[in-house]
CSV table of C-alpha atoms and ligand atoms in Angstrom, one decimal:
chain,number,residue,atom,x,y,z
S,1,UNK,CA,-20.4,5.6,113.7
S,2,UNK,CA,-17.1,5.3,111.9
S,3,UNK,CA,-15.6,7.6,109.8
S,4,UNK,CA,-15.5,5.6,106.7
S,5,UNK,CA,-19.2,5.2,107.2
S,6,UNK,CA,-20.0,8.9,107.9
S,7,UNK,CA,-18.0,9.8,104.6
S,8,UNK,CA,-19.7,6.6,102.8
S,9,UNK,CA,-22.9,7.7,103.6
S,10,UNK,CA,-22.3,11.8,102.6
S,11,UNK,CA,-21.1,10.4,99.1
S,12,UNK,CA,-24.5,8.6,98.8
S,13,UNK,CA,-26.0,11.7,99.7
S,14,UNK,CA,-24.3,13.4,97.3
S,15,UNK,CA,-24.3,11.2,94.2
S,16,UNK,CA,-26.0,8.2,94.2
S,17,UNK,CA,-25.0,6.9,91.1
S,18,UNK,CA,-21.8,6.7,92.3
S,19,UNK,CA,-21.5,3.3,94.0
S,20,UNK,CA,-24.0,1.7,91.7
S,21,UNK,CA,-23.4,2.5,88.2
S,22,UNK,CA,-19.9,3.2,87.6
S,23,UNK,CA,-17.2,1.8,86.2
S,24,UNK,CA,-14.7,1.3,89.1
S,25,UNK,CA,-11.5,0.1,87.6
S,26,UNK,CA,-10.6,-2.4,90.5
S,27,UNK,CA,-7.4,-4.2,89.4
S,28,UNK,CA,-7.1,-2.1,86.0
S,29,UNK,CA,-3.3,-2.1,85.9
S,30,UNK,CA,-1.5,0.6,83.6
S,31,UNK,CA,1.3,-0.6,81.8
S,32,UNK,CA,4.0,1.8,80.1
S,33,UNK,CA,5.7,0.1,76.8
S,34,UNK,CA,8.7,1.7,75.0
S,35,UNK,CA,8.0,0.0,71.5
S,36,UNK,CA,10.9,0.1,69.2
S,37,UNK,CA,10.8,1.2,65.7
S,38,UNK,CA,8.1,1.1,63.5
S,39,UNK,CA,7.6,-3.2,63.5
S,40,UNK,CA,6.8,-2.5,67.4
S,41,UNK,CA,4.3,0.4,66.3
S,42,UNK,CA,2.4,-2.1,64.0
S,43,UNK,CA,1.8,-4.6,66.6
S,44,UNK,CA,0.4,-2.3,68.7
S,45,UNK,CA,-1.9,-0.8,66.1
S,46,UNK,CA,-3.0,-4.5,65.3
S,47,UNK,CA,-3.4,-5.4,69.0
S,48,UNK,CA,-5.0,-1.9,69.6
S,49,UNK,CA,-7.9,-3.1,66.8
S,50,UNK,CA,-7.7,-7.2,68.1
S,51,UNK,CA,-8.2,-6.3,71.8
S,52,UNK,CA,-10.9,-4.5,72.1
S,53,UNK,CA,-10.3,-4.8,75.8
S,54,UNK,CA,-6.5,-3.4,75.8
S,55,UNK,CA,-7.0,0.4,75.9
S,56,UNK,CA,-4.3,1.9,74.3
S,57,UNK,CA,-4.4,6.0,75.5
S,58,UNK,CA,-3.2,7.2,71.7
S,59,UNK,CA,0.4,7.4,71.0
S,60,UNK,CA,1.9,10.9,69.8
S,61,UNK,CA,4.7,11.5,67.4
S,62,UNK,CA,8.2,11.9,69.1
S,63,UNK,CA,7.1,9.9,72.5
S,64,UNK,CA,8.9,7.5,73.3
S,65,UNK,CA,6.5,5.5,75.2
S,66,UNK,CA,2.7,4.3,75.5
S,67,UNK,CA,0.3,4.1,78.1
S,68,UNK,CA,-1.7,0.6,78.3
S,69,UNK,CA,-5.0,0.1,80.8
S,70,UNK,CA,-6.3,-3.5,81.1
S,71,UNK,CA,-8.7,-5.2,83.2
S,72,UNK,CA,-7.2,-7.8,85.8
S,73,UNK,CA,-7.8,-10.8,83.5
S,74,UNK,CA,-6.1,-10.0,80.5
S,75,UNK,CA,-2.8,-9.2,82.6
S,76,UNK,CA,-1.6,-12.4,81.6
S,77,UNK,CA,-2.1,-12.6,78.2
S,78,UNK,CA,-0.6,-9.4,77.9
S,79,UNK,CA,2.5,-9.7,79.3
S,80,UNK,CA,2.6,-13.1,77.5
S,81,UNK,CA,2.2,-11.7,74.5
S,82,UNK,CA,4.7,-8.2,75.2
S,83,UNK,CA,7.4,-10.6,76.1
S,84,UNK,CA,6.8,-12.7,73.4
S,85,UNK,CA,7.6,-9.9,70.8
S,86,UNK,CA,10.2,-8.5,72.9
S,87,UNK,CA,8.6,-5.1,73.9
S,88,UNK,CA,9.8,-3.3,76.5
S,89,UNK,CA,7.1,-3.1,79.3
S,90,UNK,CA,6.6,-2.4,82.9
S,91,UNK,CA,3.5,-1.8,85.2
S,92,UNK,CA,3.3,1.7,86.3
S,93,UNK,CA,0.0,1.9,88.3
S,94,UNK,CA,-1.0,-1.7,89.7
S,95,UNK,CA,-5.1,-0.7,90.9
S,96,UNK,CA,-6.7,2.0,88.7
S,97,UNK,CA,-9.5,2.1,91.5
S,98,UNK,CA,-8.7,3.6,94.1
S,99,UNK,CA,-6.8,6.5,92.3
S,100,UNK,CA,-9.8,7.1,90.3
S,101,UNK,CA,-12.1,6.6,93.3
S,102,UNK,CA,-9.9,9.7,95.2
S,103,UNK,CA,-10.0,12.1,92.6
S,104,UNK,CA,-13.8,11.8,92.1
S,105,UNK,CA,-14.0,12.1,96.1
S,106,UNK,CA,-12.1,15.3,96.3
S,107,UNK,CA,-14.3,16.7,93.2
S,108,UNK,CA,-17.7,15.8,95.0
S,109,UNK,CA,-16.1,17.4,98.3
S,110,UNK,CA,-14.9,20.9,96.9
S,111,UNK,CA,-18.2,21.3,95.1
S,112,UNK,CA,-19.9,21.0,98.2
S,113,UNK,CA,-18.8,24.6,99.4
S,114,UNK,CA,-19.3,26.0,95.9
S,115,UNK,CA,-23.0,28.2,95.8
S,116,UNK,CA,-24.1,27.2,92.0
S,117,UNK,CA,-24.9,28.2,89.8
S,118,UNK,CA,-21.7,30.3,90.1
S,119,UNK,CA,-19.1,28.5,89.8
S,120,UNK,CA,-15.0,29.0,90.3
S,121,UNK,CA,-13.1,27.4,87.8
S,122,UNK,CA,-10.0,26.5,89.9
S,123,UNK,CA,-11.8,25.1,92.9
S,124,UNK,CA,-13.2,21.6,90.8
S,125,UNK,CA,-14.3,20.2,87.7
S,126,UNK,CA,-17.8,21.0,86.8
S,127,UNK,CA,-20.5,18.4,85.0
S,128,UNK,CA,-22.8,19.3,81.8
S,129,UNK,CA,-25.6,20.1,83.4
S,130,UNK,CA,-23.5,22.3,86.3
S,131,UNK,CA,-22.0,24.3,83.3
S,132,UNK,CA,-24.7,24.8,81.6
S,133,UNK,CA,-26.8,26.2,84.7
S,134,UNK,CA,-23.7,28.8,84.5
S,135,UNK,CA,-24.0,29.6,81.3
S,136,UNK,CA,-27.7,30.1,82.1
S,137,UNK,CA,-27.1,32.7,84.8
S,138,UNK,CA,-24.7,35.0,82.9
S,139,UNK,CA,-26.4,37.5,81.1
S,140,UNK,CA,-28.8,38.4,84.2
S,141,UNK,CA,-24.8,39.5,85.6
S,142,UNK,CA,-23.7,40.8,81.7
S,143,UNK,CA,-26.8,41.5,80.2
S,144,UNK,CA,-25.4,43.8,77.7
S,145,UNK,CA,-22.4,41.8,76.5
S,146,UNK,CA,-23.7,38.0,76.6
S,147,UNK,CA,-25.7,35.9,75.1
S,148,UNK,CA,-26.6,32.5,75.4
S,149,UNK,CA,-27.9,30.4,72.5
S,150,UNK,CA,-28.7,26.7,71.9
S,151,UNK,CA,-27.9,25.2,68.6
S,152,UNK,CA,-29.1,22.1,69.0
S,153,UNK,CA,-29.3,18.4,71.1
S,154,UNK,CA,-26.8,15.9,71.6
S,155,UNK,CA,-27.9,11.8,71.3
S,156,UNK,CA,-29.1,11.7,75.1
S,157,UNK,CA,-30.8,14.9,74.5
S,158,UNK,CA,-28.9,17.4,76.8
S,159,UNK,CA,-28.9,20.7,75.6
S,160,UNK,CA,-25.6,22.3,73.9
S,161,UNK,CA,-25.1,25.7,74.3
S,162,UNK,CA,-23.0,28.5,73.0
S,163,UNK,CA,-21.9,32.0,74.7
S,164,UNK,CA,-21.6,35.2,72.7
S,165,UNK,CA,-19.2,37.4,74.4
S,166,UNK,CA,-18.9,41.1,73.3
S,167,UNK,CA,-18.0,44.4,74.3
S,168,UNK,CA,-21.4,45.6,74.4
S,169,UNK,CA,-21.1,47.9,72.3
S,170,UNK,CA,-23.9,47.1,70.1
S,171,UNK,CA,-21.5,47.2,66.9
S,172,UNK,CA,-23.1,43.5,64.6
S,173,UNK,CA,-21.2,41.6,62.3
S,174,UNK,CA,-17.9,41.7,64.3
S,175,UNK,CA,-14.7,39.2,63.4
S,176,UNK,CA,-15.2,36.0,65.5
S,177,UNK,CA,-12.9,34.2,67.7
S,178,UNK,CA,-14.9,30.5,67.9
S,179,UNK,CA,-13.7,28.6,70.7
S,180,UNK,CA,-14.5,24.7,71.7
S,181,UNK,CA,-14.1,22.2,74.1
S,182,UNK,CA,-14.7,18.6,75.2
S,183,UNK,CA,-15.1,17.1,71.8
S,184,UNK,CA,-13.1,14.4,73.8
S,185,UNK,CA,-15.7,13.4,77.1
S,186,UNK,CA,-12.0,12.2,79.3
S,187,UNK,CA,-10.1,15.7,78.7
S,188,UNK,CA,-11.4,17.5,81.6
S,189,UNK,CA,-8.9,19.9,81.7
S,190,UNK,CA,-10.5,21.6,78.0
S,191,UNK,CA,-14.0,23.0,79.5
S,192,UNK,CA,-12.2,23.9,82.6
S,193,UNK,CA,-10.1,26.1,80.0
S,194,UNK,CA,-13.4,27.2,78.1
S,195,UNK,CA,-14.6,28.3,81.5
S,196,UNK,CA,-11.3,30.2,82.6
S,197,UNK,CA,-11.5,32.3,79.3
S,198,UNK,CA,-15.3,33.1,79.2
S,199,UNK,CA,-14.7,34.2,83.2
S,200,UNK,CA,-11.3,36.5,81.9
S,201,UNK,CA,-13.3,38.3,79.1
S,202,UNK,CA,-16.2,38.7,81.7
S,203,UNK,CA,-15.2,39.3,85.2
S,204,UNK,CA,-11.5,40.3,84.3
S,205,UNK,CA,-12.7,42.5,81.3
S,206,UNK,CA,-10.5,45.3,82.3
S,207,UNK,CA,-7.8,43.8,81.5
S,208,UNK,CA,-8.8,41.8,78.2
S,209,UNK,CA,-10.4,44.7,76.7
S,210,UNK,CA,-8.6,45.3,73.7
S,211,UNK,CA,-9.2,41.4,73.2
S,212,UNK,CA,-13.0,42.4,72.8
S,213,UNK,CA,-12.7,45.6,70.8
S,214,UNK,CA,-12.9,44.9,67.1
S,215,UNK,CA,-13.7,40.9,67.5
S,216,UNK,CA,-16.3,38.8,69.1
S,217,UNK,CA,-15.9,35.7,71.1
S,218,UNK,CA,-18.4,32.3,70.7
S,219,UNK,CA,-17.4,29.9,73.2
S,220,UNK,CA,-19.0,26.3,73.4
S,221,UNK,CA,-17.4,24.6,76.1
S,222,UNK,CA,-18.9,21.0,75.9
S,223,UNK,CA,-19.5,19.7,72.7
S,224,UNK,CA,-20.1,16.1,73.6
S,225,UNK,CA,-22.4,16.7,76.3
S,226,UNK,CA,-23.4,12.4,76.6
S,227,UNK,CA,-20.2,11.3,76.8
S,228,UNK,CA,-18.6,14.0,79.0
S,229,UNK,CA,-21.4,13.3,81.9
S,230,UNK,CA,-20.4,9.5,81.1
S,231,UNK,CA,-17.2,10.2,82.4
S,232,UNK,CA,-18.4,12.0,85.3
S,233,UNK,CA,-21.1,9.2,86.4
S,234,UNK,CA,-19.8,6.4,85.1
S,235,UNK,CA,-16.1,5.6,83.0
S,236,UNK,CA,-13.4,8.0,83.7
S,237,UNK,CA,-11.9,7.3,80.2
S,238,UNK,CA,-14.4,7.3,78.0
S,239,UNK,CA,-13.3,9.4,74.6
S,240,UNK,CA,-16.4,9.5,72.0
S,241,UNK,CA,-19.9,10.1,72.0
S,242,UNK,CA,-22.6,7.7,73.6
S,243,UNK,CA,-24.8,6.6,70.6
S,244,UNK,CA,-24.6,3.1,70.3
S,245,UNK,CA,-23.0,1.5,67.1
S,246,UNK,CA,-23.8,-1.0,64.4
S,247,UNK,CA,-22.1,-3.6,66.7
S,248,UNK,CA,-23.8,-4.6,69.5
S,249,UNK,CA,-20.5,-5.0,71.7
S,250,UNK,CA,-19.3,-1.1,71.0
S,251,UNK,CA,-20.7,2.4,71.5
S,252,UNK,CA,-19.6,6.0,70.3
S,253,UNK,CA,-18.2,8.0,67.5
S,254,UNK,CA,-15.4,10.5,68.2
S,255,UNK,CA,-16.5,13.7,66.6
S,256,UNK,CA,-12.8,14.5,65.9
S,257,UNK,CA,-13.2,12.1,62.7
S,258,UNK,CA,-16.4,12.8,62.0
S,259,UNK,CA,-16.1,15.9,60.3
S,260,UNK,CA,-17.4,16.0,56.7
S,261,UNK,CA,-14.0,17.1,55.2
S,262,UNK,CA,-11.7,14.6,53.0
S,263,UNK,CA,-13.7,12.0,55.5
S,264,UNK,CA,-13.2,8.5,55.7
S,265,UNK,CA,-9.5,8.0,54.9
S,266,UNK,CA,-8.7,4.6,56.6
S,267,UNK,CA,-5.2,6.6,57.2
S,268,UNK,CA,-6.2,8.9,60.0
S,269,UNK,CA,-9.5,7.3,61.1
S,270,UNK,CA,-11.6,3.9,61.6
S,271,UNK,CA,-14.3,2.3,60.3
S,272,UNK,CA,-14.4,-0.5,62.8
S,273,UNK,CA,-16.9,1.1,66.3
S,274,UNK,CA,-14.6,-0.8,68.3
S,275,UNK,CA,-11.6,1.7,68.1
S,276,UNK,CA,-11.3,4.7,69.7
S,277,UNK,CA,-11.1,7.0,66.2
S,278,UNK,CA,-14.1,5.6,64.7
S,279,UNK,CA,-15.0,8.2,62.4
S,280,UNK,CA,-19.0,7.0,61.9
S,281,UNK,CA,-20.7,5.1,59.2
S,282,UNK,CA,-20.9,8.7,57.6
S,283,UNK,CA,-19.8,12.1,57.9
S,284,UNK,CA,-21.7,14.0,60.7
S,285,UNK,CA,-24.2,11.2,61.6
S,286,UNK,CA,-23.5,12.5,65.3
S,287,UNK,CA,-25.8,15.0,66.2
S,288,UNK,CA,-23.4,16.8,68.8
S,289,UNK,CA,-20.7,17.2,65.1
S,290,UNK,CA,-24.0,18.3,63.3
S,291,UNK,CA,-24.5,21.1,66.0
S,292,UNK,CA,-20.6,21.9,66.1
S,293,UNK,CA,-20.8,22.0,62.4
S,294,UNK,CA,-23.5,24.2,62.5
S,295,UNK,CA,-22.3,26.7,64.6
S,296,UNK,CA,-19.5,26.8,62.3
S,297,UNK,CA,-21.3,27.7,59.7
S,298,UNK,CA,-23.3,30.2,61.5
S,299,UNK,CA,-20.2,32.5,61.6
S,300,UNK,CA,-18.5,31.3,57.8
S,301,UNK,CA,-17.4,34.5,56.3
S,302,UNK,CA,-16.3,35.9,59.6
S,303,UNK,CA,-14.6,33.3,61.0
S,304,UNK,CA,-10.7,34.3,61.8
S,305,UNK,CA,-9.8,32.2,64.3
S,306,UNK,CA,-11.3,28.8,65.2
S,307,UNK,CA,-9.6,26.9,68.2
S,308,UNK,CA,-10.6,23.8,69.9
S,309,UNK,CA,-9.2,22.7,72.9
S,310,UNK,CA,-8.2,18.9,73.5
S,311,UNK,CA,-5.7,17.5,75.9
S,312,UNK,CA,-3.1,16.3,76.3
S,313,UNK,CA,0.6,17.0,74.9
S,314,UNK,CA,1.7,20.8,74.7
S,315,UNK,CA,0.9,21.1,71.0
S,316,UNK,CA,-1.1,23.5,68.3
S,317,UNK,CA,-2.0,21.7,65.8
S,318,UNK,CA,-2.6,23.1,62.1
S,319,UNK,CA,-4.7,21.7,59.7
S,320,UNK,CA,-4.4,19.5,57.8
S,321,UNK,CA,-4.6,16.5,59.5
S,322,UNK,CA,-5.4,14.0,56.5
S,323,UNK,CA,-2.6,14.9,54.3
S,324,UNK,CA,1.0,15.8,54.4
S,325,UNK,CA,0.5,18.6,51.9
S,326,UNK,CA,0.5,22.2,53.6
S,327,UNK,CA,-3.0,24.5,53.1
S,328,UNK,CA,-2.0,27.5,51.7
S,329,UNK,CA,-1.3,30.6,54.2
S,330,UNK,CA,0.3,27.9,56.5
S,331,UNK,CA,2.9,30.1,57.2
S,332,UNK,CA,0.6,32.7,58.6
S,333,UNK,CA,-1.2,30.1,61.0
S,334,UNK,CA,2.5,29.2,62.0
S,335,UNK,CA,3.0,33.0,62.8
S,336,UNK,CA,0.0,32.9,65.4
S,337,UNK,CA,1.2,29.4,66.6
S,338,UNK,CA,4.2,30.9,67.1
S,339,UNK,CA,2.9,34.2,69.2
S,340,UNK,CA,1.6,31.9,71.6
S,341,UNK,CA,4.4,29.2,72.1
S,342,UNK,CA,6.8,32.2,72.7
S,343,UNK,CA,4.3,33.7,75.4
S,344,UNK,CA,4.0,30.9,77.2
S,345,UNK,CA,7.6,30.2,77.4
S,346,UNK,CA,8.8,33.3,78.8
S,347,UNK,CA,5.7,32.9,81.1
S,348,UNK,CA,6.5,29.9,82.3
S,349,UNK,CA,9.3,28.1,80.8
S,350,UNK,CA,6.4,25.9,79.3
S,351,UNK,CA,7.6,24.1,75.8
S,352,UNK,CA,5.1,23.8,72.8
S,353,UNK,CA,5.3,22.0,69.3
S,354,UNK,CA,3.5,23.5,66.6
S,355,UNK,CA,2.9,22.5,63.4
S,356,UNK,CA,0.3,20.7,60.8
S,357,UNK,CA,-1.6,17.8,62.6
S,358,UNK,CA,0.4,15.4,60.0
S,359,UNK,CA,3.5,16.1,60.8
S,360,UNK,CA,3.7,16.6,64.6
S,361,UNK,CA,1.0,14.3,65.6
S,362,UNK,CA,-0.5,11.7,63.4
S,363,UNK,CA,-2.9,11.9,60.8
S,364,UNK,CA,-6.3,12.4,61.4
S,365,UNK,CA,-9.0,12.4,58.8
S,366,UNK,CA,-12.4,14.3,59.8
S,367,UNK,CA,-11.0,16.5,62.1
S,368,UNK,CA,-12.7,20.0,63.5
S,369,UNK,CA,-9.6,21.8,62.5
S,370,UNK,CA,-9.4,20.7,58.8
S,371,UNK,CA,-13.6,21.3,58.4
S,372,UNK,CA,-13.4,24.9,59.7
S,373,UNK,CA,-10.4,25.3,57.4
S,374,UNK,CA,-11.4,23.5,54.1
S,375,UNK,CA,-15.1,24.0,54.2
S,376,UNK,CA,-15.4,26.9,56.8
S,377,UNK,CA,-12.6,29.1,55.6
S,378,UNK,CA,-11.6,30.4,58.6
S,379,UNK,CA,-8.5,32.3,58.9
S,380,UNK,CA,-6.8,30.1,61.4
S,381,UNK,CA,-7.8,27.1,62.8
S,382,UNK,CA,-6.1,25.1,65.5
S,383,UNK,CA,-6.2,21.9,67.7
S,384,UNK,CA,-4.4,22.9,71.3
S,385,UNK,CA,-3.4,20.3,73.6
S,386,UNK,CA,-3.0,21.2,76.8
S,387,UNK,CA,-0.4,19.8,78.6
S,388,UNK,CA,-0.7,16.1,80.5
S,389,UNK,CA,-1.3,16.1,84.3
S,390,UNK,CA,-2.8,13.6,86.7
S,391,UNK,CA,-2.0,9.4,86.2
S,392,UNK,CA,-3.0,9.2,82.5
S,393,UNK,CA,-2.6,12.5,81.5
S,394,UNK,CA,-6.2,13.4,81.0
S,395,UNK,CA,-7.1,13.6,84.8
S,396,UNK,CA,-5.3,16.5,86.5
S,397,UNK,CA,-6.3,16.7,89.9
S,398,UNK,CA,-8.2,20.1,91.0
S,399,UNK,CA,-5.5,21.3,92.8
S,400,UNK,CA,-3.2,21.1,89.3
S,401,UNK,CA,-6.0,23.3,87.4
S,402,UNK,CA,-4.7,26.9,87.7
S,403,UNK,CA,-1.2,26.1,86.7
S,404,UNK,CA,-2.7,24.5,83.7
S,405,UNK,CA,-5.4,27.1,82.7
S,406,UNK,CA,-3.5,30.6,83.4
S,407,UNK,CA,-0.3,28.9,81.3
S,408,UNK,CA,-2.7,28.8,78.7
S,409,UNK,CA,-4.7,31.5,79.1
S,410,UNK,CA,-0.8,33.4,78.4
S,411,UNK,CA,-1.3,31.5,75.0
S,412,UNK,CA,-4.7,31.6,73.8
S,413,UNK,CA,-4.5,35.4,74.8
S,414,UNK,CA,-1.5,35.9,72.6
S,415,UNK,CA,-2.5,33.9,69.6
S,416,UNK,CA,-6.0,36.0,69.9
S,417,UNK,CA,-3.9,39.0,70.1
S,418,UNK,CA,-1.6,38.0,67.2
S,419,UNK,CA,-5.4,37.0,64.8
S,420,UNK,CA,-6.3,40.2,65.8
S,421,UNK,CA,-3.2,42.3,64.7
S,422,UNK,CA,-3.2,40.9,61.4
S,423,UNK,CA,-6.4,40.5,60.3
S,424,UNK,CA,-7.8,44.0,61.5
S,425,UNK,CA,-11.8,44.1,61.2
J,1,0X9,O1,-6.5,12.6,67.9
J,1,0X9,C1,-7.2,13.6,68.1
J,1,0X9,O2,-8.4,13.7,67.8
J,1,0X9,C2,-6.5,14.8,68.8
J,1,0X9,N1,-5.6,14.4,69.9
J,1,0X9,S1,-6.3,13.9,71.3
J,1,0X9,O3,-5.2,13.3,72.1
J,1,0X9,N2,-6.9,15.1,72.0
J,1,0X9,O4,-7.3,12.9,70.9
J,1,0X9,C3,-5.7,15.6,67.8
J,1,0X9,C4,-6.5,16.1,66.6
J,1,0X9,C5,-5.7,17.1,65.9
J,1,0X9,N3,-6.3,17.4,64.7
J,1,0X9,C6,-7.0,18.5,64.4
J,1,0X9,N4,-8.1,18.8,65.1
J,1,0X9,N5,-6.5,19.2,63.5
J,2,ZN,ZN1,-8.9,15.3,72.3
């Protein structure tokens, strides 16, 4: 038997679904376009709503270029149409397949030496159900200092579950540090993250005591369970949620504009299904924000630091995201921001923006960051974007995860350290 066979045959084994129901990306090209000025930036937003086929990946402030994936038979019509307006365009990856195809093959492989339902964080990228099995198994190991609660279902009905972390000491009512993840299903770099933190307050506690002493941690690391197993079974790139839509042709909300604070501001947010920031026909019609909201609220009052962790782009991001106007204390959320951006570059040279969502991204209306600040109150709240690794940014390979989650653990640890300095229980 050949070898392509044997390994053909082991990946059936493995995951059937694989060859059947996924979305492959043969002859997906990615295109990279340097728009100029802001006429350039309109098209693109227009073309981004007209095509529902030309997946632009989300264009930050200060970049000076844009990623573009498209299916084999629009190729044409886009290049017409770049060259027609004069945009500056090149192809950067001519077949999306078979890169796609290898990092999903070296995922399935180093999982097959891991003994679940431990798992080790740097050695692959784990699914839903796989991370929640984890979750599952940790307070028979910490039964004194976790807990494990479930606050609800997402659309497809997988469970979504939330780790307490303390220092056991019995001590109620403790400042909480509320941490999230995968509110975006294609950012697989943010539960790895989640994971990476929950496994340095637990099996590294000795040396993250003082992190634990006066403060307890809620971690959630997949908030949108449907569409983060969508990515692993089936499209790579998905972004929102998988409940289908009022149009036929489009599915999923992102959660990150469904948030019921100053919702529905057409700057910031969509009301067409089609785009990738539809915010919803209302606010928190997602059951997966409903259960992210409500955890939220569970902890209003002692809320001092909520941080939710997206990628990609090396920034923290400040409310508010759906106006230009600065919350009040901004300057003390900048102070934290700041603790962490300094620790990480004398860690490792790594550079971070910070600022309000406005100003150094792009607005965003709905967004977790502005809910826990405007409705929740918390202390601080803050977006982090990890940085970009892999072809698209979103899809590090596993061998890139521990550069990316001990950089920001240095971070995330300072900036809890800095929440907890000021804001003494
Ligand atoms: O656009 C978004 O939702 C976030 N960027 S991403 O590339 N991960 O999609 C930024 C949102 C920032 N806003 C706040 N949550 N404040
Ligand atoms: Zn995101």
């Amino acid at each position: 038997m050949t070898s392509s066979l044997l390994s053909l045959l082991a990946l059936l084994l493995v995951q059937p679904l694989v060859l059947f129901a996924w979305q492959d990306y043969k002859d997906f090209k990615v295109y990279e376009l340097k728009p100029q000025g802001v006429e350039d930036l309109n098209l693109i937003r227009k073309w981004s709503k007209e095509k529902p086929l030309w997946d632009f990946l989300g264009q930050k402030r200060n970049e000076s270029s844009l990623k573009v994936m498209i299916p084999p038979e629009e190729v044409d019509c886009l290049v017409e149409t770049f060259s027609r307006y004069h945009i500056e365009h090149r192809v950067l990856i001519e077949d999306l397949a078979p890169l796609v195809q290898s990092q999903r093959e070296e995922n399935l492989k180093k999982k097959l030496l891991i003994q679940m339902p431990q798992i080790d964080v740097l050695a692959a990228f784990y699914t839903h159900s796989e991370i929640n099995d984890y979750l599952d198994s940790l307070p028979q190991r910490f039964p004194k200092r976790v807990q494990v609660k479930q606050f609800g279902w997402s659309y497809e009905r997988r469970a979504l579950k939330v780790l307490t972390i303390t220092n056991g000491d019995g001590k109620g009512n403790k400042p909480v540090i509320l941490i999230d993840g995968t509110v975006h299903a294609r950012e697989w770099i943010s539960p790895s993250m989640a994971l990476y933190i929950i496994q340095q307050l637990l099996d590294n506690y000795a040396e993250n005591q003082e992190l634990l002493e006066d403060y307890d941690w809620v971690i959630m690391p997949v908030v949108n369970a449907d569409g983060y197993e969508y990515t692993h079974t089936d499209s790579r790139y998905w972004r929102k949620t998988r409940r289908p839509t009022n149009n036929p042709e489009c599915v999923g909300t992102d959660i990150n504009r469904n948030f019921g604070y100053e919702w529905g501001h057409d700057e910031g947010s969509s009301s067409d299904p089609c785009e990738d920031i539809y915010r919803g026909e209302s606010p928190f019609d997602q059951p997966e924000s409903q259960v992210l909201r409500d955890v939220m609220l569970h902890y209003r009052g002692r809320l001092n630091f909520y941080l939710s962790l997206h990628s990609y782009g090396n920034y923290f991001l400040l409310p508010w995201g759906y106006t230009s106007d600065f919350p009040d204390h901004y300057q003390d959320m900048m102070s934290v921001a700041d603790a962490g951006a300094k620790a990480i570059v004398h860690s490792t040279n790594g550079i971070y923006s910070y600022g309000s969502t406005y100003y150094v991204l792009y607005p965003t209306s709905g967004d977790t960051a502005d809910f826990a600040l405007g409705v929740v109150n918390a202390t601080v709240a803050m977006t982090m974007e990890l940085p970009a690794a892999g072809f698209m940014g979103f899809d590090p390979w596993v061998s890139h995860i521990e550069r990316l989650v001990t950089e920001s653990w240095v971070g995330v640890r300072a900036m809890a350290a800095e929440v907890i300095r000021r804001y003494p229980a």
